[in-house]
Short mmCIF file of C-alpha atoms in Angstrom, two decimals:
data_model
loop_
_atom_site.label_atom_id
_atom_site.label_comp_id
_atom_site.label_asym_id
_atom_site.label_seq_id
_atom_site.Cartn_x
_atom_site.Cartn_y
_atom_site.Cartn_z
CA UNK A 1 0.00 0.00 0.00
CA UNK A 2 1.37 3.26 -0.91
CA UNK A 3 2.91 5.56 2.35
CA UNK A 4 3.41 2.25 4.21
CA UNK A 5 6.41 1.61 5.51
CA UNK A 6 8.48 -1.37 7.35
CA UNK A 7 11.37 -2.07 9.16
CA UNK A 8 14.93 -3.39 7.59
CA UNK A 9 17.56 -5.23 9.13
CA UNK A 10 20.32 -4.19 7.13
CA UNK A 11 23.17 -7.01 6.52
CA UNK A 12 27.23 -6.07 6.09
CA UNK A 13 29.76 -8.84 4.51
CA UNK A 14 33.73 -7.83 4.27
CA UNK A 15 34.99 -9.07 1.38
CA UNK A 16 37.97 -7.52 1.37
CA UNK A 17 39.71 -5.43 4.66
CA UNK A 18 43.04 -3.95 5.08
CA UNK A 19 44.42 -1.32 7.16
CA UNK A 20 43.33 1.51 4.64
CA UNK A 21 41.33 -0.45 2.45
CA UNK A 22 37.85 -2.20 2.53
CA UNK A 23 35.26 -3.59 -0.07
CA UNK A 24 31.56 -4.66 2.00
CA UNK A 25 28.44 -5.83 0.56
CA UNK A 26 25.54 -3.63 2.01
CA UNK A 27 22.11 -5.41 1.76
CA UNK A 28 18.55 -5.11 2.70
CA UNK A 29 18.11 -1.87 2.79
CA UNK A 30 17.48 1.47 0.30
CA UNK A 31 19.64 3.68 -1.65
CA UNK A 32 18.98 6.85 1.16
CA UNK A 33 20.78 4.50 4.07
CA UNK A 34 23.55 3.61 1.65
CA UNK A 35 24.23 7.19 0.71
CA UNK A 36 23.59 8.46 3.88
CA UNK A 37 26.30 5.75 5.24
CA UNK A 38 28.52 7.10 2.56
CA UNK A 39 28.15 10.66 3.19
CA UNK A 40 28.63 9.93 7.19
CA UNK A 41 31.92 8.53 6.52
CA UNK A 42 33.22 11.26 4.58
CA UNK A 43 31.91 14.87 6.15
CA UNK A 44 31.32 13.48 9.62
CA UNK A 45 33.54 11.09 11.33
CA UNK A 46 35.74 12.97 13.38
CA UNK A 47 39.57 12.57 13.61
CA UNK A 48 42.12 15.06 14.61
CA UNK A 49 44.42 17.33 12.67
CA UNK A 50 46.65 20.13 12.88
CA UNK A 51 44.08 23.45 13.12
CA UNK A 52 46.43 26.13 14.83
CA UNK A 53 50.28 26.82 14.02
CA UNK A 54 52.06 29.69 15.91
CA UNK A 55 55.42 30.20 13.90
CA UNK A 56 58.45 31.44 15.78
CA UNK A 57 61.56 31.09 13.10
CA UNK A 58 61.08 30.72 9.29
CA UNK A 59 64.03 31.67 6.92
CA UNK A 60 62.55 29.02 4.59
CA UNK A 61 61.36 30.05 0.51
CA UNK A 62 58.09 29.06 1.55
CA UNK A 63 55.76 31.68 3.66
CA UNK A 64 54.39 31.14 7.15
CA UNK A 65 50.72 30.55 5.73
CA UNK A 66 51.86 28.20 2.96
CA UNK A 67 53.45 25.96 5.97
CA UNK A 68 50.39 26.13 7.96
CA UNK A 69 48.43 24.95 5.14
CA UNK A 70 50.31 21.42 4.47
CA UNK A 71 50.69 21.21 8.20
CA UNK A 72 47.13 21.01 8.54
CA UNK A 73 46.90 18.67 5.40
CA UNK A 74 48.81 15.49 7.35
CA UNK A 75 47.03 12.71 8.15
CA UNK A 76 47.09 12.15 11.94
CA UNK A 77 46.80 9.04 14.20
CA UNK A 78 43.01 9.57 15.01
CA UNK A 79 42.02 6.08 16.94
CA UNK A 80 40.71 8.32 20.03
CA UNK A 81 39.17 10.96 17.66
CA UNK A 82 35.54 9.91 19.00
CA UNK A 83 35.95 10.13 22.66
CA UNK A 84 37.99 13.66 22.31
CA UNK A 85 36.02 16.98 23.03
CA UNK A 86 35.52 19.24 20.18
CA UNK A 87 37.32 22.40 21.38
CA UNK A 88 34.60 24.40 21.28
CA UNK A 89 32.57 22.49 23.41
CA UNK A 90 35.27 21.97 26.05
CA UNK A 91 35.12 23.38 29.43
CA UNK A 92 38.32 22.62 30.75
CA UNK A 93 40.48 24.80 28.79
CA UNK A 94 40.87 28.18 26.96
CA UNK A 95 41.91 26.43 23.92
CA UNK A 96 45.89 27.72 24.07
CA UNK A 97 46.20 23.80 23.33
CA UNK A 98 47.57 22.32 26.65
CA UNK A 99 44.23 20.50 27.50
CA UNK A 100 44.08 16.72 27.44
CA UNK A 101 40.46 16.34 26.79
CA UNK A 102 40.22 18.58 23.04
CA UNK A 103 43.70 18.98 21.78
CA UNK A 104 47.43 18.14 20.88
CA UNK A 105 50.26 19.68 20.93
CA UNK A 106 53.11 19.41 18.37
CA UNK A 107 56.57 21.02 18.19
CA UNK A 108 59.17 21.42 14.84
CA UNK A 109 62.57 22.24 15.23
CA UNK A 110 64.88 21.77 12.41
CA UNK A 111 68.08 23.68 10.85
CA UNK A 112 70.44 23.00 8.38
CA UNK A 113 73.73 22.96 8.92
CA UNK A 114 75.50 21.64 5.90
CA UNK A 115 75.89 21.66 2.19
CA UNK A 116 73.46 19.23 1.63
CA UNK A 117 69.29 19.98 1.18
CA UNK A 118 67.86 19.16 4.57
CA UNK A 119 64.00 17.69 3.96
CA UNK A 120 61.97 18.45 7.01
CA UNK A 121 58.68 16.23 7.32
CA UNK A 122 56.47 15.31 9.23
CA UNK A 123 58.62 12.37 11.06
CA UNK A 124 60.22 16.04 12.50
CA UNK A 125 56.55 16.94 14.05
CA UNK A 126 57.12 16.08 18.11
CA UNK A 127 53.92 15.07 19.45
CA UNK A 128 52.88 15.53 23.20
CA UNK A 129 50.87 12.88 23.19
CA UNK A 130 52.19 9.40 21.65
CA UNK A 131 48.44 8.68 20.87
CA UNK A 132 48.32 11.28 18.31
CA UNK A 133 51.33 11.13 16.15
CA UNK A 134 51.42 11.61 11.97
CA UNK A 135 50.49 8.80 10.08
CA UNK A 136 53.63 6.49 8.68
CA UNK A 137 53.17 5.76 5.02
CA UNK A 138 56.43 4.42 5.07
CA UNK A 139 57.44 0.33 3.83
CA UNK A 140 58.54 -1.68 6.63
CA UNK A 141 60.33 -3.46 4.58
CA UNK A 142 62.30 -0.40 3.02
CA UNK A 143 63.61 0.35 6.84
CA UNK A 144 65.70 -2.86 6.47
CA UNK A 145 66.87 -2.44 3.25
CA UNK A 146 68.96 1.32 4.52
CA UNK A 147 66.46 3.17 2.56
CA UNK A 148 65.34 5.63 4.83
CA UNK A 149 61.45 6.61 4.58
CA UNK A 150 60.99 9.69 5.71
CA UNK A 151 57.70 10.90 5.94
CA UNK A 152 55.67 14.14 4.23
CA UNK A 153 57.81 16.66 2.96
CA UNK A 154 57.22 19.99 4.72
CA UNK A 155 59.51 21.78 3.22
CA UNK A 156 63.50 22.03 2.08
CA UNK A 157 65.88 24.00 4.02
CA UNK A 158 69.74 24.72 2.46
CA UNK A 159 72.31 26.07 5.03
CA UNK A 160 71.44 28.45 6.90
CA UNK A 161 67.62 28.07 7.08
CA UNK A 162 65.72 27.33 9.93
CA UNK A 163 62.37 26.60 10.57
CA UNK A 164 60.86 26.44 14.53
CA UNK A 165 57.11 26.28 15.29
CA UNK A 166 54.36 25.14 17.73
CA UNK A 167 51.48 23.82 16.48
CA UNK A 168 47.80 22.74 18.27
CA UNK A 169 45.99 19.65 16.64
CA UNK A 170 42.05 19.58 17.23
CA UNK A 171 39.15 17.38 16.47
CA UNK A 172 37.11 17.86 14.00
CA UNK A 173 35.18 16.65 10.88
CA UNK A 174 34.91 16.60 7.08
CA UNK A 175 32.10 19.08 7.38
CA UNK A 176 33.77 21.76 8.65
CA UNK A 177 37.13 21.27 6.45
CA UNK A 178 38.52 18.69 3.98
CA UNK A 179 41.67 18.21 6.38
CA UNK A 180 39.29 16.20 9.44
CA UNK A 181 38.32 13.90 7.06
CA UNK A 182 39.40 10.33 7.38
CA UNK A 183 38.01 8.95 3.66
CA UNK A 184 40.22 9.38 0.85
CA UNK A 185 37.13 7.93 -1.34
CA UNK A 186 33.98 6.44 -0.36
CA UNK A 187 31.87 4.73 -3.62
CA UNK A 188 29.32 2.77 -4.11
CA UNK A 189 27.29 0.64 -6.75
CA UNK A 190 24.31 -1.20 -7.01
CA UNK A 191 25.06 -4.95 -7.45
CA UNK A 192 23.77 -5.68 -11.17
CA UNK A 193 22.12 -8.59 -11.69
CA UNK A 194 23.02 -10.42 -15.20
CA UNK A 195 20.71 -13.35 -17.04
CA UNK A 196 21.95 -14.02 -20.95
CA UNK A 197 19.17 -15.54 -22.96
CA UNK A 198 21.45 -19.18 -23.85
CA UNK A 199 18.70 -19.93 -26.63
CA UNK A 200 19.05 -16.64 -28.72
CA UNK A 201 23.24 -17.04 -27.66
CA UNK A 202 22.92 -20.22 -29.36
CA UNK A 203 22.20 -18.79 -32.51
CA UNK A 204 24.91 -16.37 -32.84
CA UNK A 205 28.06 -17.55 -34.84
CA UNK A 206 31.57 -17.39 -32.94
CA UNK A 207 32.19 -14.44 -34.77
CA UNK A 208 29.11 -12.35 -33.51
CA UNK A 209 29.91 -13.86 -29.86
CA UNK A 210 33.65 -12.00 -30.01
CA UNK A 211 32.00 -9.01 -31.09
CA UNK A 212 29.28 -8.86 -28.37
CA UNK A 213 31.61 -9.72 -25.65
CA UNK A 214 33.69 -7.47 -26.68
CA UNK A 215 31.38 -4.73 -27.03
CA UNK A 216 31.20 -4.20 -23.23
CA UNK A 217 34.12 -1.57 -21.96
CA UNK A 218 34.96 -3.50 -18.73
CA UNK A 219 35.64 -7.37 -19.03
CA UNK A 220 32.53 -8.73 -17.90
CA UNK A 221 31.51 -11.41 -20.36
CA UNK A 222 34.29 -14.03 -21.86
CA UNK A 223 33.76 -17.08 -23.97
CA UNK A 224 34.73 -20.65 -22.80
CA UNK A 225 37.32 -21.93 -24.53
CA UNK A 226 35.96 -25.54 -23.92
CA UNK A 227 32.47 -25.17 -24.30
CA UNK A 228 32.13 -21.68 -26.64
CA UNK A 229 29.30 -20.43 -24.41
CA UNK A 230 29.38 -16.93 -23.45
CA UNK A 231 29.80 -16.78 -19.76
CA UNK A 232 29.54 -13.88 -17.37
CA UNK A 233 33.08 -13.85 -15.42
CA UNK A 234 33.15 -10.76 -13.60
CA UNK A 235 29.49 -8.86 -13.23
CA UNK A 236 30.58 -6.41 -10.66
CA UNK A 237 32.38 -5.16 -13.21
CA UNK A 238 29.48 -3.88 -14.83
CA UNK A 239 29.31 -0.34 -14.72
CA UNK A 240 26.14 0.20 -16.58
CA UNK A 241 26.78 1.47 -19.47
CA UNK A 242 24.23 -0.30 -21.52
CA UNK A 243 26.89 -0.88 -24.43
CA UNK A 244 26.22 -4.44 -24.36
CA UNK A 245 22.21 -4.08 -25.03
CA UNK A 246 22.55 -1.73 -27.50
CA UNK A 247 25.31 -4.42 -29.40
CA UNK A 248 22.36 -6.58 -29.03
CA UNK A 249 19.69 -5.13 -30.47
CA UNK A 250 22.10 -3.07 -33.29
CA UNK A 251 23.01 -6.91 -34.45
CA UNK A 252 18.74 -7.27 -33.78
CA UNK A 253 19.15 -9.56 -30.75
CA UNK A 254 16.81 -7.39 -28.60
CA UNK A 255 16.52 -9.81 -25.21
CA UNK A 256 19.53 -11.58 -25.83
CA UNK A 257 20.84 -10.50 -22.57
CA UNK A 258 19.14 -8.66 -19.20
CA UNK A 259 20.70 -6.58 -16.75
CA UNK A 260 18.91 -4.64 -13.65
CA UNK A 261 20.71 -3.54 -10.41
CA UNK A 262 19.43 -4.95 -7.02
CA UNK A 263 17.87 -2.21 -5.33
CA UNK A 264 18.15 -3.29 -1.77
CA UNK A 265 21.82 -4.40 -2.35
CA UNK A 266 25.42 -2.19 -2.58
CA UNK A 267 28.94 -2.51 -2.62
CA UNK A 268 30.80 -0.28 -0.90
CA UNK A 269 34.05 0.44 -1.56
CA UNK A 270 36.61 2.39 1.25
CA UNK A 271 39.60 3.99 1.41
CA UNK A 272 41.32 5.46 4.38
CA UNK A 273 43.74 8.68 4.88
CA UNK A 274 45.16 6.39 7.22
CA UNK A 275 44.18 8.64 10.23
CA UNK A 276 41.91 5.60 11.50
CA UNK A 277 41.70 2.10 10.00
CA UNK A 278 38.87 1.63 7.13
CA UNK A 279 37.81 -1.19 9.58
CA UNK A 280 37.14 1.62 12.05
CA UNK A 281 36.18 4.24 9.46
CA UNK A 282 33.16 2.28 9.02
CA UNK A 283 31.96 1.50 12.15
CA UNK A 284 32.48 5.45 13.37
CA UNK A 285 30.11 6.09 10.79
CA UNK A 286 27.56 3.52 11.76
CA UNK A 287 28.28 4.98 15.43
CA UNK A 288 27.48 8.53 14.22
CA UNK A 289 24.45 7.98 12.13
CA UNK A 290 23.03 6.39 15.15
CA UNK A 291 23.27 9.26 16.94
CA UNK A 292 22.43 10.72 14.51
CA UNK A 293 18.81 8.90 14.00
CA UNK A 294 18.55 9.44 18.23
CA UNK A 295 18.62 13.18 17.68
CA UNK A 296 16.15 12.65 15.31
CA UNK A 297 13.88 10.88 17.39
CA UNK A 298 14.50 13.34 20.08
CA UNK A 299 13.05 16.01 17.95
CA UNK A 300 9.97 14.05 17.33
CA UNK A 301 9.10 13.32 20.87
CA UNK A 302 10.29 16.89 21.46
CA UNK A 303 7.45 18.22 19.20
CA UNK A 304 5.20 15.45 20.39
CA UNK A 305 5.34 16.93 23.66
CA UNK A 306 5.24 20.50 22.89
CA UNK A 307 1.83 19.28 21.12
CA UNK A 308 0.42 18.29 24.22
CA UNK A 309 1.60 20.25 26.92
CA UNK A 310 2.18 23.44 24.78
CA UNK A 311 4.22 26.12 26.42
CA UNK A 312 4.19 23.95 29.26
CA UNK A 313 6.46 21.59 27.84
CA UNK A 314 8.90 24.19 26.47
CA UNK A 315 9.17 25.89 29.61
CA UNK A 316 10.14 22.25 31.37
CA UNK A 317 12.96 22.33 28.78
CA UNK A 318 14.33 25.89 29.79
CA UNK A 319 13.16 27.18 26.51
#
């Protein structure tokens, strides 16, 4: 009946999970929790990064502002992100960055001495907190081979230059500035569904078959060598173009093959800045759009009681 509505109990499988990687399936549910999932993950999981920089020494080429900038823009260690106050909400300091509960604070001190370009990254930022430390892109293995990994490049000093500065890291999220956010990409796709008609298939020379197949842009049909039948081998890889119906009916094969996406089904696909795992990327989100939903319900008993009790009700709540 149309306006009704029912409940979901929305299903996750990992297929895939690595520290800044993960690939999920996303089912029984609707395109507005999937996007809204998506959306969470990028603008409104919270991590911490670099928000205030007081320079005391630059004789570097690059300004004090330009520093600042790609200060800001490193990836920080952001496990404890959630449980951090946001600094405008905290009570316990002025927000000069020596509080424990909303911020960090980092030190640089670097100066070179010789001949030689001296890089100064962000394995040169001193954290006051070992919690909260920049992210280390760096190959374990490359450590052992002598190659030394050596973080973000700040900036290059030659002799003479110096560069000495305090800096205050703060929570925050996407939202409010690209830098809190702890998705380098968040996609995803409905999961196509893909039935080939094997009597019309049948009735297509070998010929025809190679040119159908390879009609499609992404490798999602093949034929089997043993058998010659056209067989779907990868159908995620779909990405629904329509080439392959349009093949079909230009060679007047109309039907010969059906494709629809699942509407209650997604794939996600996640990818981390490395301030948090993508393991823990996702389930922040799922944390915040629960709160999310509470606030939400809030407001509707809110105005559910302002209904009844009138200004009654809004003086109870201090308004």
């Amino acid at each position: 009946m149309e306006g009704m509505s029912y409940q979901r109990f929305p299903k996750v499988k990992i297929r895939e999970l690595k520290d800044d990687y993960a690939k999920f399936e996303l089912r029984d549910t609707d395109a507005s929790v999937a996007n809204a999932l998506r959306r969470v993950m990028i603008a409104e999981v919270p991590t911490v990064a670099i928000d205030l920089v007081e320079i005391e020494v630059n004789s570097s080429v690059l300004n004090d502002e330009f520093i600042a900038h790609r200060l800001g823009l490193i990836p920080l260690t952001s496990e404890n992100a959630m449980s951090m106050r946001f600094s405008r909400d905290c009570d316990a300091c002025d927000g000069d960055g020596q509080c424990e509960y909303c911020s960090v604070e980092f030190h640089l001190n670097a100066k070179c001495r010789t001949d030689q370009t001296l890089d100064v990254t962000s394995k040169d930022l001193i954290s006051a907190d070992h919690r909260v430390t920049p992210v280390d892109f760096g190959d374990p293995a490359a450590y052992d081979s002598g190659d030394q990994q050596r973080g973000i490049i700040i900036v290059k000093l030659r002799r003479g230059q110096e560069l000495r500065l305090r800096a205050i890291a703060r929570k925050g999220i996407g939202k409010d500035h690209a830098k809190w956010s702890p998705a380098a990409t968040v996609t995803f796709m409905y999961e196509p569904e893909i039935h080939i008609n094997d009597e019309m298939m049948e009735n297509l020379t070998l010929e025809e078959k190679k040119a159908w197949v390879e009609s499609s842009p992404t490798k999602v049909f093949d034929i089997d060598p043993n058998t010659g039948q056209v067989v779907v081998v990868d159908r995620e890889a779909y990405t629904y173009d329509d080439e392959v119906l349009k093949k079909a009916e230009a060679m007047g094969k109309p039907g010969l093959v059906e494709i629809y996406a699942k509407e209650d089904s997604f794939i996600f696909t996640v990818e981390s800045t490395g301030a948090i795992k993508a393991s823990q990327l996702v389930l922040n989100a799922i944390e915040v759009l629960k709160q999310k939903l509470d606030a939400v319900r809030l407001s509707e008993d809110t105005v559910e009681a302002d209904d009844q009790f009138g200004e009654l009700g809004a003086h109870m709540r201090g308004g």
